[in-house]
Amino acid sequence: MKGPVTIHLHRRKRGKKPSDPYPAPNFWIRLLDRTAIVAGFIGPIMTLPQIGEIYYFHNAAGVSALSWGAFAVLDLPFILYGFVHKNTLIKITYIGWLVANTAVAVGAIIYQ
């Protein structure tokens, strides 16, 4: 006898559409894809001045360890999502954010 979970999974399989082609045929979607890739790499890099201020000058004035620690913890579900859905862009982006946010949070704890 099939349970409700098994029936649900089979219905999901039947209703699943193939994924969109990459690169997309539409210019604007290709532009959006490329912009997302660039933003995924630049975002965590933009945290480097904050990390430098904390570790080079030993100055964490005005930096909330709680906020940056929370940002780091909230990166974990996105990393897990990237692994589950096999999306390398999400994995790389949020691992970068996790490293950057953790570095700021630890520095804020050490130098306050």
CSV table of C-alpha atoms in Angstrom, one decimal:
chain,number,residue,atom,x,y,z
A,1,MET,CA,0.0,0.0,0.0
A,2,LYS,CA,1.3,3.4,-1.0
A,3,GLY,CA,1.4,6.1,1.7
A,4,PRO,CA,0.6,9.8,1.1
A,5,VAL,CA,4.3,10.6,0.9
A,6,THR,CA,5.0,8.2,-1.9
A,7,ILE,CA,2.0,9.4,-3.9
A,8,HIS,CA,3.1,13.0,-3.4
A,9,LEU,CA,6.6,12.2,-4.7
A,10,HIS,CA,5.3,10.5,-7.8
A,11,ARG,CA,3.0,13.5,-8.5
A,12,ARG,CA,5.9,15.8,-8.1
A,13,LYS,CA,8.0,13.7,-10.6
A,14,ARG,CA,5.2,13.8,-13.2
A,15,GLY,CA,4.7,17.5,-12.9
A,16,LYS,CA,8.3,18.5,-13.0
A,17,LYS,CA,9.4,20.6,-16.0
A,18,PRO,CA,12.8,20.4,-17.5
A,19,SER,CA,15.1,23.3,-16.3
A,20,ASP,CA,15.6,26.3,-18.5
A,21,PRO,CA,18.5,26.1,-20.9
A,22,TYR,CA,21.8,27.9,-19.9
A,23,PRO,CA,22.8,30.2,-21.3
A,24,ALA,CA,19.3,31.5,-21.8
A,25,PRO,CA,18.2,32.4,-25.3
A,26,ASN,CA,16.8,35.8,-24.1
A,27,PHE,CA,19.5,38.6,-23.9
A,28,TRP,CA,18.0,40.1,-20.7
A,29,ILE,CA,18.0,36.8,-18.8
A,30,ARG,CA,21.6,36.1,-19.9
A,31,LEU,CA,22.5,39.6,-18.6
A,32,LEU,CA,20.8,38.9,-15.3
A,33,ASP,CA,22.6,35.5,-15.0
A,34,ARG,CA,26.0,37.2,-15.6
A,35,THR,CA,25.1,40.0,-13.2
A,36,ALA,CA,24.2,37.5,-10.5
A,37,ILE,CA,27.5,35.7,-10.9
A,38,VAL,CA,29.5,38.9,-10.6
A,39,ALA,CA,27.5,40.1,-7.6
A,40,GLY,CA,28.0,36.7,-5.9
A,41,PHE,CA,31.7,37.2,-6.0
A,42,ILE,CA,31.9,40.9,-5.3
A,43,GLY,CA,29.5,40.9,-2.3
A,44,PRO,CA,31.8,39.0,0.1
A,45,ILE,CA,34.9,40.8,-1.2
A,46,MET,CA,33.3,44.1,-0.2
A,47,THR,CA,33.5,43.0,3.4
A,48,LEU,CA,37.3,43.0,3.3
A,49,PRO,CA,37.7,46.7,4.3
A,50,GLN,CA,35.6,45.9,7.5
A,51,ILE,CA,37.8,42.8,8.2
A,52,GLY,CA,40.9,44.8,7.6
A,53,GLU,CA,39.8,47.6,9.9
A,54,ILE,CA,39.2,45.0,12.7
A,55,TYR,CA,42.3,42.9,12.3
A,56,TYR,CA,44.9,45.4,11.1
A,57,PHE,CA,43.9,48.3,13.4
A,58,HIS,CA,42.5,46.2,16.2
A,59,ASN,CA,39.4,48.4,16.1
A,60,ALA,CA,35.9,46.9,16.3
A,61,ALA,CA,34.2,50.0,17.6
A,62,GLY,CA,30.6,50.1,16.4
A,63,VAL,CA,30.7,46.6,15.1
A,64,SER,CA,28.0,44.3,16.5
A,65,ALA,CA,29.3,40.8,17.0
A,66,LEU,CA,25.7,39.6,17.5
A,67,SER,CA,24.6,40.9,14.1
A,68,TRP,CA,27.5,39.6,12.2
A,69,GLY,CA,27.3,36.3,14.0
A,70,ALA,CA,23.6,36.1,13.1
A,71,PHE,CA,24.5,36.8,9.4
A,72,ALA,CA,27.0,33.9,9.5
A,73,VAL,CA,24.4,31.5,11.0
A,74,LEU,CA,21.8,32.6,8.5
A,75,ASP,CA,24.2,31.7,5.7
A,76,LEU,CA,24.1,28.0,6.6
A,77,PRO,CA,20.6,27.3,5.3
A,78,PHE,CA,21.5,28.9,1.9
A,79,ILE,CA,24.7,26.7,1.8
A,80,LEU,CA,22.6,23.6,2.5
A,81,TYR,CA,20.1,24.7,-0.1
A,82,GLY,CA,22.9,25.0,-2.7
A,83,PHE,CA,24.1,21.5,-1.9
A,84,VAL,CA,20.6,20.0,-2.0
A,85,HIS,CA,19.7,21.7,-5.3
A,86,LYS,CA,23.3,21.2,-6.7
A,87,ASN,CA,23.6,24.9,-7.4
A,88,THR,CA,27.3,25.8,-7.4
A,89,LEU,CA,26.7,29.5,-7.6
A,90,ILE,CA,24.7,29.6,-4.4
A,91,LYS,CA,27.2,27.3,-2.6
A,92,ILE,CA,30.2,29.5,-3.6
A,93,THR,CA,28.5,32.8,-2.8
A,94,TYR,CA,27.2,31.8,0.6
A,95,ILE,CA,30.4,30.0,1.6
A,96,GLY,CA,32.2,33.3,0.8
A,97,TRP,CA,29.6,35.2,2.9
A,98,LEU,CA,30.0,32.7,5.7
A,99,VAL,CA,33.8,33.2,5.8
A,100,ALA,CA,33.5,37.0,5.7
A,101,ASN,CA,30.7,37.2,8.3
A,102,THR,CA,32.4,34.8,10.6
A,103,ALA,CA,35.7,36.8,10.3
A,104,VAL,CA,33.9,40.0,11.3
A,105,ALA,CA,32.0,38.4,14.1
A,106,VAL,CA,35.1,36.8,15.6
A,107,GLY,CA,37.1,40.0,15.2
A,108,ALA,CA,34.4,42.0,16.9
A,109,ILE,CA,34.4,39.6,19.9
A,110,ILE,CA,38.2,39.7,20.1
A,111,TYR,CA,38.8,43.4,19.7
A,112,GLN,CA,35.9,45.0,21.6
